[in-house]
CSV table of N, CA and C in Angstrom, one decimal:
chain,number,residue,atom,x,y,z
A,21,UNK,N,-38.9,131.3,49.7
A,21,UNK,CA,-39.0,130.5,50.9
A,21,UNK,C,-40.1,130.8,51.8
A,22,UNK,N,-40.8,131.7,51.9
A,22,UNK,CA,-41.7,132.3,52.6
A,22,UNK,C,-43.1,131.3,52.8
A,23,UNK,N,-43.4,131.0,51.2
A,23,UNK,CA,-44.7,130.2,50.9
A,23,UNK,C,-44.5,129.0,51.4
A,24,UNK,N,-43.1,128.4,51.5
A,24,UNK,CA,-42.5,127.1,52.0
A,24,UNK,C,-42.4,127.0,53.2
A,25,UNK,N,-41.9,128.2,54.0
A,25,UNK,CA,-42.1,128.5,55.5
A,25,UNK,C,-43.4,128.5,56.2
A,26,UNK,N,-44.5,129.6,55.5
A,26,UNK,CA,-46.0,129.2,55.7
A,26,UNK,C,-46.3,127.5,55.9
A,27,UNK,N,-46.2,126.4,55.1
A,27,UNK,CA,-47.0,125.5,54.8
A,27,UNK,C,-46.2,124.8,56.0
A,28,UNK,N,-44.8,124.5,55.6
A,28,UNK,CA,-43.9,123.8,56.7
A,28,UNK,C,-44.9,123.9,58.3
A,29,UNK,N,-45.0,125.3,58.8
A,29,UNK,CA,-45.5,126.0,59.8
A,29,UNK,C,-46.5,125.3,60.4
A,30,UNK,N,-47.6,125.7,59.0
A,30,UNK,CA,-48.8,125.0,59.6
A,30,UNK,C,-49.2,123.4,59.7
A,31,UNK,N,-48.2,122.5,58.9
A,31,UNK,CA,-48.4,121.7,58.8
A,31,UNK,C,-48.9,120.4,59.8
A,32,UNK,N,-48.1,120.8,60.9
A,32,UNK,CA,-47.9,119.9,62.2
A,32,UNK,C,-49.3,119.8,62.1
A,33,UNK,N,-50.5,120.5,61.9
A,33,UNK,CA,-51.9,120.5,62.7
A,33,UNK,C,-52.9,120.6,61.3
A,34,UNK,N,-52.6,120.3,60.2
A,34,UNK,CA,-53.3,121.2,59.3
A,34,UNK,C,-54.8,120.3,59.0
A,35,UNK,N,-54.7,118.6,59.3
A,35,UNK,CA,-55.7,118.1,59.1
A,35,UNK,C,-56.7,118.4,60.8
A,36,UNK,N,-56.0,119.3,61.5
A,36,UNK,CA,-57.3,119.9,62.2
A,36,UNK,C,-57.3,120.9,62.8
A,37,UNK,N,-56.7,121.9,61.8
A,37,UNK,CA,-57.0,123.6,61.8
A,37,UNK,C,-58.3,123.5,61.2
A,38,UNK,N,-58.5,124.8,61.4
A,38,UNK,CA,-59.6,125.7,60.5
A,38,UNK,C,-58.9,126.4,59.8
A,39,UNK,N,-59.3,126.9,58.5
A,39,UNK,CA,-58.0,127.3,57.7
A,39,UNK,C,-57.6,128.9,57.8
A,40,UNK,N,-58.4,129.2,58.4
A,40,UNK,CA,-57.9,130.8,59.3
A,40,UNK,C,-56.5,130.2,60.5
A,41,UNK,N,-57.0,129.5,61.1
A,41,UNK,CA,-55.4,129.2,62.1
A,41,UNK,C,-54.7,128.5,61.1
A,42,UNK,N,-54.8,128.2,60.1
A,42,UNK,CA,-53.5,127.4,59.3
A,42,UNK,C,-52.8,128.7,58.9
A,43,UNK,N,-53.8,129.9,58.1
A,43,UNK,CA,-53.3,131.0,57.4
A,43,UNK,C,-52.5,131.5,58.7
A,44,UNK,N,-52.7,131.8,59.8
A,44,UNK,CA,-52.1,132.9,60.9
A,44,UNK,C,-50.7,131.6,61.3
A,45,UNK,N,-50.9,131.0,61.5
A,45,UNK,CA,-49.9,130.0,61.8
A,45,UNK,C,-48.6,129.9,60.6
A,46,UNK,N,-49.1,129.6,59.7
A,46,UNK,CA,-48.3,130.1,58.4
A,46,UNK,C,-47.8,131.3,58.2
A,47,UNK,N,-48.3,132.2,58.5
A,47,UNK,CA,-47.6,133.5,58.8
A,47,UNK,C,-46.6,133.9,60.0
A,48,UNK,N,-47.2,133.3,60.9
A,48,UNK,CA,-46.2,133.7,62.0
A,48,UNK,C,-45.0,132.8,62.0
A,49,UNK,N,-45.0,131.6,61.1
A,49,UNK,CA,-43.7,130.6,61.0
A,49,UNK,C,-43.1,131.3,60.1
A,50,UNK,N,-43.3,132.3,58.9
A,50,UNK,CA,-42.5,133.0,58.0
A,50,UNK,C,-41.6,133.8,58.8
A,51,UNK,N,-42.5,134.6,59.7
A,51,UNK,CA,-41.6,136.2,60.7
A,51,UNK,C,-40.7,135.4,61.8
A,52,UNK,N,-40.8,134.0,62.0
A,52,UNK,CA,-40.4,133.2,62.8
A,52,UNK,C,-38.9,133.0,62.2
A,53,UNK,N,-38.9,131.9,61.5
A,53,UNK,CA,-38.2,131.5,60.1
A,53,UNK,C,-37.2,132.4,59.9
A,54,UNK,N,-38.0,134.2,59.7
A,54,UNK,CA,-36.9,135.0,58.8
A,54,UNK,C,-36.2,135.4,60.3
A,55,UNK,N,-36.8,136.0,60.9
A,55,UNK,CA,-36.1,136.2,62.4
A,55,UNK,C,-34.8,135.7,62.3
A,56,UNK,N,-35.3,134.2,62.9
A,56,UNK,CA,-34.0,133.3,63.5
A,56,UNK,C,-32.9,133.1,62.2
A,57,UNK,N,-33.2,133.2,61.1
A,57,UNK,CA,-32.2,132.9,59.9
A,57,UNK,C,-31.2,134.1,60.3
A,58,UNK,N,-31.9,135.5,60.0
A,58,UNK,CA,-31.0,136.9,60.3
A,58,UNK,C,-30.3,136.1,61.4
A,59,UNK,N,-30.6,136.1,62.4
A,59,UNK,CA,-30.3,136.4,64.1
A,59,UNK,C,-28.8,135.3,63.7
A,60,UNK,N,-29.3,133.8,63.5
A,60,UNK,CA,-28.0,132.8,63.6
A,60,UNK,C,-26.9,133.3,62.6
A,61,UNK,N,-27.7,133.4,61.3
A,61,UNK,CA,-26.4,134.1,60.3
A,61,UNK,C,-25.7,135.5,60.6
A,62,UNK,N,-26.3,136.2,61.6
A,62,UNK,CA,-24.9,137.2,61.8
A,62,UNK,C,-24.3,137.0,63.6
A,63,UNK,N,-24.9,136.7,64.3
A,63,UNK,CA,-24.5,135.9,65.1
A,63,UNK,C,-23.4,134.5,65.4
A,64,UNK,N,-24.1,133.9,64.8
A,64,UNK,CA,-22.9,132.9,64.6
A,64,UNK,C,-22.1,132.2,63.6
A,65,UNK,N,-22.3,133.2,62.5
A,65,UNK,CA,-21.4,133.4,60.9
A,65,UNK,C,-22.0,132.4,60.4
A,66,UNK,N,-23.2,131.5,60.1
A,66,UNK,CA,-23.6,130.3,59.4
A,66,UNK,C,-24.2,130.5,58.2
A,67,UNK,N,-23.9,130.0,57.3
A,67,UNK,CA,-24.3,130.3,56.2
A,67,UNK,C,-25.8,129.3,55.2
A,68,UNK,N,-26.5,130.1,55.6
A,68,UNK,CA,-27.7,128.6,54.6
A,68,UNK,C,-28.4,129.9,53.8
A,69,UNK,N,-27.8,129.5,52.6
A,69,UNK,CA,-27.5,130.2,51.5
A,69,UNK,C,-29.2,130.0,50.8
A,70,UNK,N,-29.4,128.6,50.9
A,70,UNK,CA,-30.8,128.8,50.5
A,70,UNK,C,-32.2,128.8,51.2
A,71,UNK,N,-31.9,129.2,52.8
A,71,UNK,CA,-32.6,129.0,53.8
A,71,UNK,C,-33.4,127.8,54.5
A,72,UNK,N,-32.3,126.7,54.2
A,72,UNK,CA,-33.3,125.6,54.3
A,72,UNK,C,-33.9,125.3,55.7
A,73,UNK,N,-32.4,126.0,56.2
A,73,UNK,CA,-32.7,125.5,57.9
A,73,UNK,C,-33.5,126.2,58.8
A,74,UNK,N,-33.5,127.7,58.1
A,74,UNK,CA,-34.9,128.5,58.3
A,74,UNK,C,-35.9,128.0,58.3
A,75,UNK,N,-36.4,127.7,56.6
A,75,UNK,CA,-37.9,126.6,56.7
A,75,UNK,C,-37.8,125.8,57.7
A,76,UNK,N,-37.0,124.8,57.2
A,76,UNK,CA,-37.3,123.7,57.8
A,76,UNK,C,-37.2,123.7,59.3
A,77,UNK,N,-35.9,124.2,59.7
A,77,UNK,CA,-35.8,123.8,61.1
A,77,UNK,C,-36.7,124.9,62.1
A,78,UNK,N,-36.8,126.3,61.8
A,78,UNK,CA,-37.4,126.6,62.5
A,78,UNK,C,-38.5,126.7,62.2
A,79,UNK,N,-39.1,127.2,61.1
A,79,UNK,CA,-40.4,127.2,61.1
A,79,UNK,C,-41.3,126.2,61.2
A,80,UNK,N,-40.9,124.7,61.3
A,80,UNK,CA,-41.1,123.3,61.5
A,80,UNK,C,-41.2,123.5,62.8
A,81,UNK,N,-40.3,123.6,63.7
A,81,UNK,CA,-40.1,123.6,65.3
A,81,UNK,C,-41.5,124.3,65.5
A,82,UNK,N,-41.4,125.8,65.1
A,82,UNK,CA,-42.4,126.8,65.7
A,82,UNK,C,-43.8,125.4,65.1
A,83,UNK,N,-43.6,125.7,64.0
A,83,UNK,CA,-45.2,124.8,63.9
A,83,UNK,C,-45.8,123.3,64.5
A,84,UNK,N,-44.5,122.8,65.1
A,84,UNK,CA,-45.0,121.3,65.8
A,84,UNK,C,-45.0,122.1,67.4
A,85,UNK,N,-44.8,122.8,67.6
A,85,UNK,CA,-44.7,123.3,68.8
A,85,UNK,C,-46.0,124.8,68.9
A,86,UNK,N,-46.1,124.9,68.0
A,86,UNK,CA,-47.7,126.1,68.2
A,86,UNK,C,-48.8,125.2,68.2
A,87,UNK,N,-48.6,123.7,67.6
A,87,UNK,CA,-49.6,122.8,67.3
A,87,UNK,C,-50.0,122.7,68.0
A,88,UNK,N,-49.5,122.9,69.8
A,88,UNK,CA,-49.8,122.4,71.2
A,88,UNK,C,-51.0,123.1,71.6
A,89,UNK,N,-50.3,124.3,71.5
A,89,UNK,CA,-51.4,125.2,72.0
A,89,UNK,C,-52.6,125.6,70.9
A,90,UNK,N,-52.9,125.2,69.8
A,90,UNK,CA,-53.8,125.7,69.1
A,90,UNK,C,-54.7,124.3,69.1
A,91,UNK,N,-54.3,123.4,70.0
A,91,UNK,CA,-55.0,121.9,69.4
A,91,UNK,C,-54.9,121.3,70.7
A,92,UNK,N,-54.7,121.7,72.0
A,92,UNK,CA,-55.1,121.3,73.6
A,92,UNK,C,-56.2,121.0,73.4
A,93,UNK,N,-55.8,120.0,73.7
A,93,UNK,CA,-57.2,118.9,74.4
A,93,UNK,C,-57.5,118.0,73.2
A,94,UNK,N,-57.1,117.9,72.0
A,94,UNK,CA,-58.1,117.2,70.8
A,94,UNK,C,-57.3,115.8,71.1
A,95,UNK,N,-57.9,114.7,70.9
A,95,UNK,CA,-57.8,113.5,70.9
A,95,UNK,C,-56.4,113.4,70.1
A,96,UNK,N,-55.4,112.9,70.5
A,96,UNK,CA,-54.0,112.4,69.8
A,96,UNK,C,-54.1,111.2,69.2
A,97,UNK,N,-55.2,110.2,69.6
A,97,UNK,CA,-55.1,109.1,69.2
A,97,UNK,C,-56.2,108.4,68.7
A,98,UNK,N,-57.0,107.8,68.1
A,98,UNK,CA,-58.4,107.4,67.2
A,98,UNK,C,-59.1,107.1,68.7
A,99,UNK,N,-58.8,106.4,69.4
A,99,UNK,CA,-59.7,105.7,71.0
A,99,UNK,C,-59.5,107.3,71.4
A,100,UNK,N,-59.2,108.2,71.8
A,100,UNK,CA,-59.2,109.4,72.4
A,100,UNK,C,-58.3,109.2,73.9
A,101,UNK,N,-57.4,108.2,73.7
A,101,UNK,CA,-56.8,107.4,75.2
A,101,UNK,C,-55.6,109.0,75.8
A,102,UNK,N,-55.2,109.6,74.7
A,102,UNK,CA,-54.7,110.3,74.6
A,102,UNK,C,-54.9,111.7,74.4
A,103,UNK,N,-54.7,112.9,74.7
A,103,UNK,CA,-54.6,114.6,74.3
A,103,UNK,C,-53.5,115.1,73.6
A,104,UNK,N,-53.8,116.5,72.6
A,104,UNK,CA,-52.5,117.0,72.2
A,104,UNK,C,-52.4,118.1,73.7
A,105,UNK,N,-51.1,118.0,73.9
A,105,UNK,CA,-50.6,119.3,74.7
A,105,UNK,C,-49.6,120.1,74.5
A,106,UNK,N,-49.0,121.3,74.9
A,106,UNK,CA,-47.8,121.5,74.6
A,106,UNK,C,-46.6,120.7,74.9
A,107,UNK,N,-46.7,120.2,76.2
A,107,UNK,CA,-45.5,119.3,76.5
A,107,UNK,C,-45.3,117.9,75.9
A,108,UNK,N,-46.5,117.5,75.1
A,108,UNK,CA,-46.1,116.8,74.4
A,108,UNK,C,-45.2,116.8,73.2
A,109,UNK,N,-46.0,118.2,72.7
A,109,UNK,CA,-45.2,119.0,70.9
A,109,UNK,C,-43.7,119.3,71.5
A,110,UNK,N,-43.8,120.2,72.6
A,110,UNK,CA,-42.4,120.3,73.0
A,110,UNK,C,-41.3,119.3,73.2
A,111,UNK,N,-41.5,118.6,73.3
A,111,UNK,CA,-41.0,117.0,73.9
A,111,UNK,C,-40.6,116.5,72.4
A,112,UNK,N,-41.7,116.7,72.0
A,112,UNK,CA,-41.4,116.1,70.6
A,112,UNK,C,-40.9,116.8,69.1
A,113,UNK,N,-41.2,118.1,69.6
A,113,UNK,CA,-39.7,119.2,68.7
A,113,UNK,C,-38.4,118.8,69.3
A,114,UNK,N,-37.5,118.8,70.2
A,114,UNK,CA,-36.6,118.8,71.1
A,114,UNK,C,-36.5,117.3,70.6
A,115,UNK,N,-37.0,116.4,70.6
A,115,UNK,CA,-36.2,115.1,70.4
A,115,UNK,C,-36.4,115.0,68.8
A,116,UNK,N,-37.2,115.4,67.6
A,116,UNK,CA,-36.6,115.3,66.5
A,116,UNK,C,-36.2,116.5,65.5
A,117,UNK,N,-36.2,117.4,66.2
A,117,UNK,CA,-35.2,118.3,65.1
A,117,UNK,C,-34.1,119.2,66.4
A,118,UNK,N,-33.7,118.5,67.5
A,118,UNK,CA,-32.6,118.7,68.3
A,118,UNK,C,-31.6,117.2,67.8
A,119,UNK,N,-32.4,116.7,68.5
A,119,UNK,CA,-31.6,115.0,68.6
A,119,UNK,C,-31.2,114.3,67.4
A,120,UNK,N,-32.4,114.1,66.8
A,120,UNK,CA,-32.1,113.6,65.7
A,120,UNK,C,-31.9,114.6,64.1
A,121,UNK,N,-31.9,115.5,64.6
A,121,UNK,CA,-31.5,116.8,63.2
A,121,UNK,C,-30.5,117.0,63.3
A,122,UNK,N,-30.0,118.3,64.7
A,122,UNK,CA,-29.4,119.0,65.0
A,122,UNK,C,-27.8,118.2,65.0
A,123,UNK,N,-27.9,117.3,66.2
A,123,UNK,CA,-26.7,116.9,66.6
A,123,UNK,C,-26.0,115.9,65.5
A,124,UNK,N,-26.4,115.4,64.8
A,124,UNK,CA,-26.1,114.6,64.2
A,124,UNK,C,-25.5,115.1,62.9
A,125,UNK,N,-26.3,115.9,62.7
A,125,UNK,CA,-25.6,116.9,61.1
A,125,UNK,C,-24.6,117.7,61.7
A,126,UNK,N,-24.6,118.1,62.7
A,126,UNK,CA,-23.2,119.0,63.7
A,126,UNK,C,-21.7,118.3,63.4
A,127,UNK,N,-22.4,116.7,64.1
A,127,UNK,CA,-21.3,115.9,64.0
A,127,UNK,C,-20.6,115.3,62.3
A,128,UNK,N,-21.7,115.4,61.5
A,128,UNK,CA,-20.9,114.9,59.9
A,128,UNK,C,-20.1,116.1,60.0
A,129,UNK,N,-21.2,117.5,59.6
A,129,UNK,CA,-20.3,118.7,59.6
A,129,UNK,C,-18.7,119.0,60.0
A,130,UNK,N,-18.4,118.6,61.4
A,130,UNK,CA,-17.3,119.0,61.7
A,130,UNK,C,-16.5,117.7,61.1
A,131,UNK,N,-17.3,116.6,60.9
A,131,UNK,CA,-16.2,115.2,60.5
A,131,UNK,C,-15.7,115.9,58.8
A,132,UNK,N,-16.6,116.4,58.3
A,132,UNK,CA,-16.2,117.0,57.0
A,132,UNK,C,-15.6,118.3,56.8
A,133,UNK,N,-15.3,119.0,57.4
A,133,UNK,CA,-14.6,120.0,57.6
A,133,UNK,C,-13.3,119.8,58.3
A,134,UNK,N,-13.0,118.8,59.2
A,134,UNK,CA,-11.7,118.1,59.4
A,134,UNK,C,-11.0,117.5,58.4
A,135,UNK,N,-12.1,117.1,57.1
A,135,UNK,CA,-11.4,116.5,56.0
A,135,UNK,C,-11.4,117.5,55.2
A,136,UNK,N,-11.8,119.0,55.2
A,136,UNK,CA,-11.3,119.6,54.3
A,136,UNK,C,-12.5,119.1,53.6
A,137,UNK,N,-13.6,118.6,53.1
A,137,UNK,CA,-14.3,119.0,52.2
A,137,UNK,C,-15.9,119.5,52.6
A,138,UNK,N,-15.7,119.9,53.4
A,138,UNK,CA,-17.0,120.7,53.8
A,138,UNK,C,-17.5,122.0,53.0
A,139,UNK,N,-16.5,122.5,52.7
A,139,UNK,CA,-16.9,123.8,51.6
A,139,UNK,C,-15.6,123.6,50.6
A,140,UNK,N,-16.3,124.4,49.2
A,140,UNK,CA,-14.9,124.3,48.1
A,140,UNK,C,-13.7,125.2,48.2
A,141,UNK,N,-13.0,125.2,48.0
A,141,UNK,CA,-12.1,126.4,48.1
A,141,UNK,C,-12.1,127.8,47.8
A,142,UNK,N,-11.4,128.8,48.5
A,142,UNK,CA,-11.6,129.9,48.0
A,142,UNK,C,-11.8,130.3,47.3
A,143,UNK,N,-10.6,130.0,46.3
A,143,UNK,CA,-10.5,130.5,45.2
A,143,UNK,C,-11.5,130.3,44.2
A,144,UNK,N,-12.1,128.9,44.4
A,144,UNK,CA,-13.2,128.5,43.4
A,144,UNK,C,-14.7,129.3,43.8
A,145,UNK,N,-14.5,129.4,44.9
A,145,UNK,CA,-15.5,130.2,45.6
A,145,UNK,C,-15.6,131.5,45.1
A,146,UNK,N,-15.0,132.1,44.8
A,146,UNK,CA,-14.4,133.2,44.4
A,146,UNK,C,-14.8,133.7,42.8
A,147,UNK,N,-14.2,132.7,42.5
A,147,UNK,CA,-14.0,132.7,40.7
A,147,UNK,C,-15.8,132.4,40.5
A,148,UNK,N,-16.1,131.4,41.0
A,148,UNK,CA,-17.9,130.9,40.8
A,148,UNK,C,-17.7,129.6,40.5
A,149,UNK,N,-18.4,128.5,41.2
A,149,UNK,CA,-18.3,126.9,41.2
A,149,UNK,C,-18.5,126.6,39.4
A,150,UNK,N,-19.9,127.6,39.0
A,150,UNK,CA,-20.4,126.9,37.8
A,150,UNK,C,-19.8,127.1,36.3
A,151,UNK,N,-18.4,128.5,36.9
A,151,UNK,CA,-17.5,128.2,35.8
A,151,UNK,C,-16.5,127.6,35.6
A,152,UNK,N,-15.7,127.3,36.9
A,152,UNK,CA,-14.8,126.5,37.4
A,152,UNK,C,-15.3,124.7,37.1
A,153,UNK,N,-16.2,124.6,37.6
A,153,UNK,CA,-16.4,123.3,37.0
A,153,UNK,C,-17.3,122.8,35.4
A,154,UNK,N,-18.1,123.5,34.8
A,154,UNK,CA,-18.1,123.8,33.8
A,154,UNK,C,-18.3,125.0,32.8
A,155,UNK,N,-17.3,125.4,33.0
A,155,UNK,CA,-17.1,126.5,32.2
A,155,UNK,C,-18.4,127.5,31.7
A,156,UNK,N,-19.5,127.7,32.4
A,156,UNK,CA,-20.5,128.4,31.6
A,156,UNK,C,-20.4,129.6,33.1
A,157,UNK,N,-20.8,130.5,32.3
A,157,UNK,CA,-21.1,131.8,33.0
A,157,UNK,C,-22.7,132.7,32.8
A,158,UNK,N,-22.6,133.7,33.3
A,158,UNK,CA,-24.2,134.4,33.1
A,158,UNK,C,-24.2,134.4,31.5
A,159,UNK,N,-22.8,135.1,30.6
A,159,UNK,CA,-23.5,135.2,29.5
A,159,UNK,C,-23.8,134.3,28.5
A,160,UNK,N,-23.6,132.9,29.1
A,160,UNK,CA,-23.8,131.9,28.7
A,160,UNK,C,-25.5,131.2,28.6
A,161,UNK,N,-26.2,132.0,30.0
A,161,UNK,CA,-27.3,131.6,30.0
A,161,UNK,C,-28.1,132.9,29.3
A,162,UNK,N,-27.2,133.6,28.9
A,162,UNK,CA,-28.1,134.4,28.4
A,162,UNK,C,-28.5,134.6,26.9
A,163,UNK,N,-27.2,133.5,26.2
A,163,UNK,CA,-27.3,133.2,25.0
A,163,UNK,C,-28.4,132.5,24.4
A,164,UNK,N,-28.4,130.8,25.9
A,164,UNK,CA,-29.8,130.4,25.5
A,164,UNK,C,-30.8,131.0,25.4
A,165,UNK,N,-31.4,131.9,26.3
A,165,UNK,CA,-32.3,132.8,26.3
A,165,UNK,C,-33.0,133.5,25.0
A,166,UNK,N,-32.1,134.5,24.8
A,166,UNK,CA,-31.5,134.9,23.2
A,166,UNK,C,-32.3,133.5,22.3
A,167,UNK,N,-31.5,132.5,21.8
A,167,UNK,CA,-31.7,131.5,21.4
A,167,UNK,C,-33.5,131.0,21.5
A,168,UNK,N,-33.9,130.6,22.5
A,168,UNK,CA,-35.3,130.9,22.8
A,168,UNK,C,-36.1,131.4,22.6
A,169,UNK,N,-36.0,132.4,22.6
A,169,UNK,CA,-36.8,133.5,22.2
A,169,UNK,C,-37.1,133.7,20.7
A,170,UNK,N,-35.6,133.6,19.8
A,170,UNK,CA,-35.7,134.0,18.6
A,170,UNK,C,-36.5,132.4,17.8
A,171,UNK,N,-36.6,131.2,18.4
A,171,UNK,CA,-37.2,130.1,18.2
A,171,UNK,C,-38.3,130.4,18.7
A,172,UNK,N,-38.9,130.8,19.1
A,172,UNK,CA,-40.6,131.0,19.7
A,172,UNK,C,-41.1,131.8,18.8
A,173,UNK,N,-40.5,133.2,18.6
A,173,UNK,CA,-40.9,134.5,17.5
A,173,UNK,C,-40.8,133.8,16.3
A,174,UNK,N,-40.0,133.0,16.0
A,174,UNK,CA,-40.1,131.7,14.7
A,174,UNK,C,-41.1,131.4,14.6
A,175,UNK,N,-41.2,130.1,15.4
A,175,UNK,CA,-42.8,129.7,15.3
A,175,UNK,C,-43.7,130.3,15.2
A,176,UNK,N,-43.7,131.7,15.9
A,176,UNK,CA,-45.4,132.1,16.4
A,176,UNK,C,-45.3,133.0,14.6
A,177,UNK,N,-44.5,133.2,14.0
A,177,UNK,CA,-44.9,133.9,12.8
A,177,UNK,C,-45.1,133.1,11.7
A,178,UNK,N,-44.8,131.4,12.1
A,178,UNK,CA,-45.4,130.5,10.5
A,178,UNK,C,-46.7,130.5,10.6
């Protein structure tokens, strides 16, 4: 997630970084990113198992909102009628990954978790989704593997 957090980061601005502030930008949305992942997941018990909301939501936020300050004053618009500022980026993090991210997925969330299907059950939870629903386990993938291999060492010795 880290290399995905990077690009996410820099992205807001990348057609007019210099690729040194893209690289430092992309870095500081990783230590950004992993921060706030730790902090919300033991804080407020949430689970994003594959960090999406890390990438995405913060290290996105951080990088449409570092965009301000690393890009003050460049023309926002082809006529130059316009500037980037922070209060613009800020303005404009806050109304699309608050307003239209945040609240909205809040709200399916809790509508699906009233219905009970927001997460699978314990027990399947427990046992592991991908044997419960089809029957395969680790040593199952390790068979193919096995299998693979002895088909490669095949070929490579005709």
């Amino acid at each position: 997630s880290g290399g995905l957090g990077g690009i996410i980061a820099a992205s807001a601005g990348n057609d007019l970084y210099h690729p040194l502030q893209a690289f430092l930008i992309g870095i500081a949305g990783v230590w950004v990113a992993y921060k706030l992942h730790y902090w919300v997941e033991r804080k407020f018990k949430i689970d994003d198992a594959v960090g999406a909301v890390a990438v995405h939501g913060y290290a996105g936020s951080f990088g449409v909102i570092i965009c301000g300050f690393m890009l003050w004053g460049y023309p926002a618009l082809a006529d130059g009628s316009a500037t980037i500022t922070p209060w613009g980026q800020i303005g404009g993090a806050i109304i699309m990954f608050f307003v239209l991210g945040f609240i909205p997925t809040f709200i399916v969330a809790k509508i699906l978790n009233a219905m009970g299907i927001l997460r699978i059950p314990k027990e399947v939870e427990l046992a592991g989704l991908d044997y419960v629903e089809n029957q395969a386990s680790a040593a199952d993938g390790q068979e193919i593997v096995n299998a693979e291999l002895a088909e490669a060492n095949a070929s490579s010795s005709l």
